[in-house]
Short mmCIF file of N, CA and C in Angstrom, two decimals:
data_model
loop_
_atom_site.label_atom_id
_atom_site.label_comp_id
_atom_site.label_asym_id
_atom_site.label_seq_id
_atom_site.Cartn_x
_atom_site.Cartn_y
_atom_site.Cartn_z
N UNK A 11 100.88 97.12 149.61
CA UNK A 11 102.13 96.56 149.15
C UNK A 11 102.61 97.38 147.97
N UNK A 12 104.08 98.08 147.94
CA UNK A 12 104.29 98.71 146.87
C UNK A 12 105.12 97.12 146.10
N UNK A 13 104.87 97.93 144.42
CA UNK A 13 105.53 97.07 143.58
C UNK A 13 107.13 97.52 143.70
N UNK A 14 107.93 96.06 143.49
CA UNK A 14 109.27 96.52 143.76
C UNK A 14 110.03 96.96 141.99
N UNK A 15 110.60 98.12 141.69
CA UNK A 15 111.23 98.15 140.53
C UNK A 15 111.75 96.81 140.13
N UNK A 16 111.88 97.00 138.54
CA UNK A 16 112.63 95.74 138.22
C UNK A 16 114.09 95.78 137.94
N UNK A 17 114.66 95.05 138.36
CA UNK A 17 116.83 95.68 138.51
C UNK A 17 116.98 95.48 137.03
N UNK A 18 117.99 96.06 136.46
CA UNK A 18 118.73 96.00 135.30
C UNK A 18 118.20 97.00 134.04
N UNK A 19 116.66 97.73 134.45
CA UNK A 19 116.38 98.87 133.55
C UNK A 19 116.38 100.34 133.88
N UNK A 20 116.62 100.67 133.30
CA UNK A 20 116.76 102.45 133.54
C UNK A 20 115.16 102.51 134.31
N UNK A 21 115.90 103.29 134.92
CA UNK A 21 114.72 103.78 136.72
C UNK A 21 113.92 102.60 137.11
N UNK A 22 114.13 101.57 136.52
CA UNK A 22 113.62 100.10 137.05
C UNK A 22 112.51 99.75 136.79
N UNK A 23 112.25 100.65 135.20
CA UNK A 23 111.09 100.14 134.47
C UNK A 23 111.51 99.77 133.05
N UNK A 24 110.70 98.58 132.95
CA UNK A 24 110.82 97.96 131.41
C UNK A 24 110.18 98.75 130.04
N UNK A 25 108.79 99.45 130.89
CA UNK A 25 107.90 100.09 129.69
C UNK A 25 106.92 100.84 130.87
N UNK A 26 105.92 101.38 130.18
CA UNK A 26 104.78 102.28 130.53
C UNK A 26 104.13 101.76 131.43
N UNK A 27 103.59 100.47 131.01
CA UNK A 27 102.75 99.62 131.72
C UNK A 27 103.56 99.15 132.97
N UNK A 28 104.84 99.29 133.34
CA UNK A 28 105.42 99.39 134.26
C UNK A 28 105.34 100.40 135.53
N UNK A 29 105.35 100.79 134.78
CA UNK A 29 104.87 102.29 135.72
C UNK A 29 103.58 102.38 135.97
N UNK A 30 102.76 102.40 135.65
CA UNK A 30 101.76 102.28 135.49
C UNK A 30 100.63 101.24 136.89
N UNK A 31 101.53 99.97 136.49
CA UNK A 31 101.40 98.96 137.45
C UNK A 31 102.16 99.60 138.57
N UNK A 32 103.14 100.05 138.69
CA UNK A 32 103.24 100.20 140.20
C UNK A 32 102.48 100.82 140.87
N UNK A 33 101.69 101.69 140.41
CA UNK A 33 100.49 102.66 141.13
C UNK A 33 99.27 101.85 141.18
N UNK A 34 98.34 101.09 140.35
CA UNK A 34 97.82 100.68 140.39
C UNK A 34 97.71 99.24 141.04
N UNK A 35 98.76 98.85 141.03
CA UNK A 35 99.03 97.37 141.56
C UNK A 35 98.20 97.13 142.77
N UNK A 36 97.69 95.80 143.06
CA UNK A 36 96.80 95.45 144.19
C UNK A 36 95.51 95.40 143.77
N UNK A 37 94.95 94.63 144.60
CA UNK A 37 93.86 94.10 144.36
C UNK A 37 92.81 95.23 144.49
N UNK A 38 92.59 96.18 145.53
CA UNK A 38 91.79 97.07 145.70
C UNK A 38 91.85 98.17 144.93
N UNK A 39 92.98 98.85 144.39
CA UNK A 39 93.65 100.34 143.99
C UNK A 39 92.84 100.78 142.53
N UNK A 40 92.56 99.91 141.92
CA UNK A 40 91.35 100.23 140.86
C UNK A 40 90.61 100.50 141.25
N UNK A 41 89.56 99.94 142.11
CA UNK A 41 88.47 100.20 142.22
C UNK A 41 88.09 101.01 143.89
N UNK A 42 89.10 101.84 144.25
CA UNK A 42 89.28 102.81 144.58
C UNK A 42 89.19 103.76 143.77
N UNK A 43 90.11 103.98 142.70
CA UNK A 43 89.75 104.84 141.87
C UNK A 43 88.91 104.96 141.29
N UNK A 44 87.89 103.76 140.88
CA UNK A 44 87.00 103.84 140.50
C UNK A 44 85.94 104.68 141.24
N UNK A 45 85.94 103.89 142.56
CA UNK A 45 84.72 104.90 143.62
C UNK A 45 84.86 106.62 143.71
N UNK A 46 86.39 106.86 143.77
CA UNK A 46 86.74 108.53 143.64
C UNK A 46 86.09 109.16 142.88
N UNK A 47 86.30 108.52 141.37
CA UNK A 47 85.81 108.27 139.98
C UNK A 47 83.90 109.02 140.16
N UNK A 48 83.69 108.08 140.38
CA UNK A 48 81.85 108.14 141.06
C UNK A 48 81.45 109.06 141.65
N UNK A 49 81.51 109.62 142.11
CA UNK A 49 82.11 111.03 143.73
C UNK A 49 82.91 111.42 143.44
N UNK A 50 83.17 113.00 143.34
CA UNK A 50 84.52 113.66 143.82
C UNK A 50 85.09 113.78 145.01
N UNK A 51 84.35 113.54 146.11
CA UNK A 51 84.69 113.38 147.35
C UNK A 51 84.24 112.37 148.00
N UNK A 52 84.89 111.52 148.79
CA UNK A 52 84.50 110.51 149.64
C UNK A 52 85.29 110.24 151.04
N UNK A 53 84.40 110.10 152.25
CA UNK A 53 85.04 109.96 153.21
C UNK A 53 85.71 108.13 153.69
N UNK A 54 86.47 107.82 154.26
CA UNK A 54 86.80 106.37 154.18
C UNK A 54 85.71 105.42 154.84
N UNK A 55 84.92 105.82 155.52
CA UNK A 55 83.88 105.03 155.51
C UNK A 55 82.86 104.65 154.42
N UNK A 56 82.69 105.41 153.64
CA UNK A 56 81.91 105.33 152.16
C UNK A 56 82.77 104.43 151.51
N UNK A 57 84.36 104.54 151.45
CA UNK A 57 84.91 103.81 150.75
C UNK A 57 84.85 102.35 151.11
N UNK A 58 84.58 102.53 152.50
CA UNK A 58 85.16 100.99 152.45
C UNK A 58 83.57 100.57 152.61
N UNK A 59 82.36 101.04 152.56
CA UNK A 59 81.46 100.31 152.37
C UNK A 59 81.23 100.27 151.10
N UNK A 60 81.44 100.57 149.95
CA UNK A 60 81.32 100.76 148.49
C UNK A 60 82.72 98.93 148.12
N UNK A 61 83.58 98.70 148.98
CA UNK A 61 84.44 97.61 148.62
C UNK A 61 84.26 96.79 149.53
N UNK A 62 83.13 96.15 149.67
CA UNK A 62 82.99 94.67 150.40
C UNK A 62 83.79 93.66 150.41
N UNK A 63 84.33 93.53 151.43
CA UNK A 63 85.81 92.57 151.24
C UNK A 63 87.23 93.35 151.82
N UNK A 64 87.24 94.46 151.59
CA UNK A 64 88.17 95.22 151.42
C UNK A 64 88.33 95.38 153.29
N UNK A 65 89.96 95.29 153.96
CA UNK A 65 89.60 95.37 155.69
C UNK A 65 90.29 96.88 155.86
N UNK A 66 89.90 97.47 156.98
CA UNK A 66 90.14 99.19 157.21
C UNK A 66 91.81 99.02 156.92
N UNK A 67 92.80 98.15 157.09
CA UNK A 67 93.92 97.83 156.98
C UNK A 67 94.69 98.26 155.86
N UNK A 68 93.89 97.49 155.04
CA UNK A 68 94.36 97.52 153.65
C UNK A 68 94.14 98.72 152.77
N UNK A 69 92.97 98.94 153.30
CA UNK A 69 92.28 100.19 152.39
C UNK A 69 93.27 101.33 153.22
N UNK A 70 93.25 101.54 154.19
CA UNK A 70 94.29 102.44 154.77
C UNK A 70 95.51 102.64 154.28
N UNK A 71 96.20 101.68 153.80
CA UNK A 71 97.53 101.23 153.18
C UNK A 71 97.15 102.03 151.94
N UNK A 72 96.42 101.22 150.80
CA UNK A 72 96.52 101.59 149.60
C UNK A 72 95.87 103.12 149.25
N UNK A 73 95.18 103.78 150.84
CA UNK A 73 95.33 105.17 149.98
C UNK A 73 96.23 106.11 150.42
N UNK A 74 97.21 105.46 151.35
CA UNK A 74 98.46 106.00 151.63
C UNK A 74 99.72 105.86 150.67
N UNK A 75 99.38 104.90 150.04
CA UNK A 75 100.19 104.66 148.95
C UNK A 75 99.98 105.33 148.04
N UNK A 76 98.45 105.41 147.39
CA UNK A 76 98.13 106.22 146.18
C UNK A 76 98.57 107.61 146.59
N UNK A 77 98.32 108.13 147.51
CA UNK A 77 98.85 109.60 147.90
C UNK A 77 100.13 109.70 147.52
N UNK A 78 100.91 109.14 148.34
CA UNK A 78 102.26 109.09 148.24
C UNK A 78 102.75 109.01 146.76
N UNK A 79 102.04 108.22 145.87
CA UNK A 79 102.15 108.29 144.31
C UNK A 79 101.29 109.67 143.32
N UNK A 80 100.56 110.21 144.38
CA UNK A 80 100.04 111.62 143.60
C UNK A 80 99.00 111.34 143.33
N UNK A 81 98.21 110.42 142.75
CA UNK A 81 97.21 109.69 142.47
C UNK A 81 95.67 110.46 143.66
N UNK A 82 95.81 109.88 144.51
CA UNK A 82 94.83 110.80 145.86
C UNK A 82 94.96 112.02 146.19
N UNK A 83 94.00 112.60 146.81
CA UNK A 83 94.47 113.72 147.27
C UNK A 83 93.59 113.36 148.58
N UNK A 84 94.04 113.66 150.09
CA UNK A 84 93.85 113.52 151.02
C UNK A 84 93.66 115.05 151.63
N UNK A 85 92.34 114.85 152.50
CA UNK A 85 91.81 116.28 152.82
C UNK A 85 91.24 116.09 154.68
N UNK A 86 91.89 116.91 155.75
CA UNK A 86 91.97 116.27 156.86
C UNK A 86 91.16 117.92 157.20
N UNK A 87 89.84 117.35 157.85
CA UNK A 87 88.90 118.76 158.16
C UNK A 87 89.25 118.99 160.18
N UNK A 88 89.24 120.27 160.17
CA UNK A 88 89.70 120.32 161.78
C UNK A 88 88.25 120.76 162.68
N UNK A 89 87.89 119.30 162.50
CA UNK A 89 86.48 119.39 163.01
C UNK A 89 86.10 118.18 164.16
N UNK A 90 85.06 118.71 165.37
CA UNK A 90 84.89 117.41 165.70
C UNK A 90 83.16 117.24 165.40
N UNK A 91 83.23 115.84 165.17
CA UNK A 91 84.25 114.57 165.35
C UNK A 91 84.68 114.69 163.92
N UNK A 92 86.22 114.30 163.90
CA UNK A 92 87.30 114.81 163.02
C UNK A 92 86.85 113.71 161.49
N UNK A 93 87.08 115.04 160.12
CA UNK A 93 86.96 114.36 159.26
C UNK A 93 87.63 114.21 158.14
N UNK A 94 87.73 113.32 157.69
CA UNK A 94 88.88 113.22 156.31
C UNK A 94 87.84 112.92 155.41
N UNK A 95 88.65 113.78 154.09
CA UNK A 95 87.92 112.88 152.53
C UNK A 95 89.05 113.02 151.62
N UNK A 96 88.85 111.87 150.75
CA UNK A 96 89.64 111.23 149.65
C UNK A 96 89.13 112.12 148.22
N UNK A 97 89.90 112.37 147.25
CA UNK A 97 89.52 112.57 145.93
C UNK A 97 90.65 112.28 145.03
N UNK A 98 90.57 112.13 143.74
CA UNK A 98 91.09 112.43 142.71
C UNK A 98 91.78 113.34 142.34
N UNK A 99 93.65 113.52 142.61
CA UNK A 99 94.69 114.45 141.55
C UNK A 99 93.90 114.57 140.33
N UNK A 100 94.63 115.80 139.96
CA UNK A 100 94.40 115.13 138.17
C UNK A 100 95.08 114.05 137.56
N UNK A 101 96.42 113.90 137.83
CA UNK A 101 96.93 112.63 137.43
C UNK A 101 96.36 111.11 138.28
N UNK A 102 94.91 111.33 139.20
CA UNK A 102 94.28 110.26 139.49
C UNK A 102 93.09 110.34 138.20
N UNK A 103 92.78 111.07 137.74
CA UNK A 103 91.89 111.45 136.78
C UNK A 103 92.35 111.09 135.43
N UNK A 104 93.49 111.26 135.22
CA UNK A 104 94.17 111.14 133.71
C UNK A 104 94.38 108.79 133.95
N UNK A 105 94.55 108.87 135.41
CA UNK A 105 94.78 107.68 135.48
C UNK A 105 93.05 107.00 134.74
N UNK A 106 92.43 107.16 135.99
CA UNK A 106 91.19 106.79 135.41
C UNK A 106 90.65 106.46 133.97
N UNK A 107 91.24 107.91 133.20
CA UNK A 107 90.81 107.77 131.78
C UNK A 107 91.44 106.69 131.21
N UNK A 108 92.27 106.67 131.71
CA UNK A 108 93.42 105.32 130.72
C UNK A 108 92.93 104.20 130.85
N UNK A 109 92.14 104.01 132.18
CA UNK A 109 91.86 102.55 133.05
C UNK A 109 90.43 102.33 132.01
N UNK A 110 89.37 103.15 131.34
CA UNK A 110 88.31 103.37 130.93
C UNK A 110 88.25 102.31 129.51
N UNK A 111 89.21 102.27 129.11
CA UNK A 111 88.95 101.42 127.88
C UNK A 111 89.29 100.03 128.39
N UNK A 112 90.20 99.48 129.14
CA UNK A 112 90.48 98.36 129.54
C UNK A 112 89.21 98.19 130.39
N UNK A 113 88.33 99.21 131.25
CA UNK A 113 87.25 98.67 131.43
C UNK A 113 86.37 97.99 130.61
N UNK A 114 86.22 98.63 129.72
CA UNK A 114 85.11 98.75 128.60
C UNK A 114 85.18 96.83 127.70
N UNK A 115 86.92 96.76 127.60
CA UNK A 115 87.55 95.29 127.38
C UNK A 115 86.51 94.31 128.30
N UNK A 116 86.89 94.70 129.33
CA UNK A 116 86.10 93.30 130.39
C UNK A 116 85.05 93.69 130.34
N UNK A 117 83.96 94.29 130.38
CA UNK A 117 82.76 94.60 130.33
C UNK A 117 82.34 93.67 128.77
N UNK A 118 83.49 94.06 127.96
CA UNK A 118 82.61 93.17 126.53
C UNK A 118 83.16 92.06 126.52
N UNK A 119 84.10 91.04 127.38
CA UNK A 119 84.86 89.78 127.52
C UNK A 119 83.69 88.96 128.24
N UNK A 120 83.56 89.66 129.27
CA UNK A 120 82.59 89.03 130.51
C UNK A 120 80.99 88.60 129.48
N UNK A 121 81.05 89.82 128.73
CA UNK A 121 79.50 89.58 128.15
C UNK A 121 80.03 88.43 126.64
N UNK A 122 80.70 88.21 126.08
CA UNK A 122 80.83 87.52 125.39
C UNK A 122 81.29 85.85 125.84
N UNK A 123 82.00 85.74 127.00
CA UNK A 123 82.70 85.28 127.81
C UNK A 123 81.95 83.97 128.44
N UNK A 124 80.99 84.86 128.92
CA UNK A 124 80.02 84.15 130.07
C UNK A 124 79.45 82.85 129.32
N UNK A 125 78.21 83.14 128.71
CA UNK A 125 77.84 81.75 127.90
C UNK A 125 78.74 81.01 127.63
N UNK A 126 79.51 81.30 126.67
CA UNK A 126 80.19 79.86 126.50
C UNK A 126 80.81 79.32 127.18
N UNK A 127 81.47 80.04 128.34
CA UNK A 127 82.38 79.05 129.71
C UNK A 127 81.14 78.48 130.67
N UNK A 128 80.01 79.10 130.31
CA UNK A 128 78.90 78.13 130.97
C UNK A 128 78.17 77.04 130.72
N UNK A 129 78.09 77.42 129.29
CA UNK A 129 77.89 76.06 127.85
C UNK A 129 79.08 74.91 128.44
N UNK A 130 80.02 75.50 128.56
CA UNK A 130 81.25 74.35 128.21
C UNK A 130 81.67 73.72 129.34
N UNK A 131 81.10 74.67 130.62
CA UNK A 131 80.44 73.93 131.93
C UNK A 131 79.84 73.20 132.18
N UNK A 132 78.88 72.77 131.36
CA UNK A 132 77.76 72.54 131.46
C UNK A 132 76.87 72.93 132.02
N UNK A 133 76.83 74.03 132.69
CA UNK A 133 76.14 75.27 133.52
C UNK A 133 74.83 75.95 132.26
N UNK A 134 73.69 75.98 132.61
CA UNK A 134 72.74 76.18 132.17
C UNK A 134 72.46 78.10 132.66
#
């Protein structure tokens, strides 16, 4: 699913994080990049066993999308039986780096996080 601009701002973004979100948007598209991230190369079967949950559908979609946004780079080998692999632009790379501290956020939310919404659960 692409994000739709928003009407009434110049090129139909409000700010950075606008932009930003439209590439990334969706539930899977992080952590796609993330797996690229991990590997420089990956074929779509790796990918989609690395995202449990994730259906050949969707994942198909969103790295047709990321391509289409520059983000992927798509590599089609003229081989049989025929093979493709996924990697990282550099601007999937520059993406990544940006995504790295907002990781780092939930990584220390979750760990601070956890106990007490389990305390206050009453979850032991």
């Amino acid at each position: 699913m692409t994000t739709l601009n928003r009407p009434g701002a110049p090129g139909g973004h409000v700010c950075g994080i606008d932009t930003a979100m439209e590439v990334i948007g969706g539930k899977w598209k992080v952590l796609i990049l993330w797996a690229l991230h991990e590997q420089p190369c990956r074929r779509f079967g790796e990918l989609r066993r690395l995202l449990p949950g994730v259906t050949e559908k969707v994942l198909a979609s969103h790295l047709r999308e990321m391509e289409a946004d520059g983000v992927v780079r798509r590599v089609s080998y003229d081989e049989v039986p025929p093979r493709v692999e996924y990697s990282l632009t550099e601007d999937g790379t520059r993406l990544n780096d940006a995504l790295r501290s907002l990781a780092a956020w939930g990584r220390e939310r979750a760990a601070t996080r956890g106990p007490q919404e389990r305390a206050a659960q009453g979850v032991s």
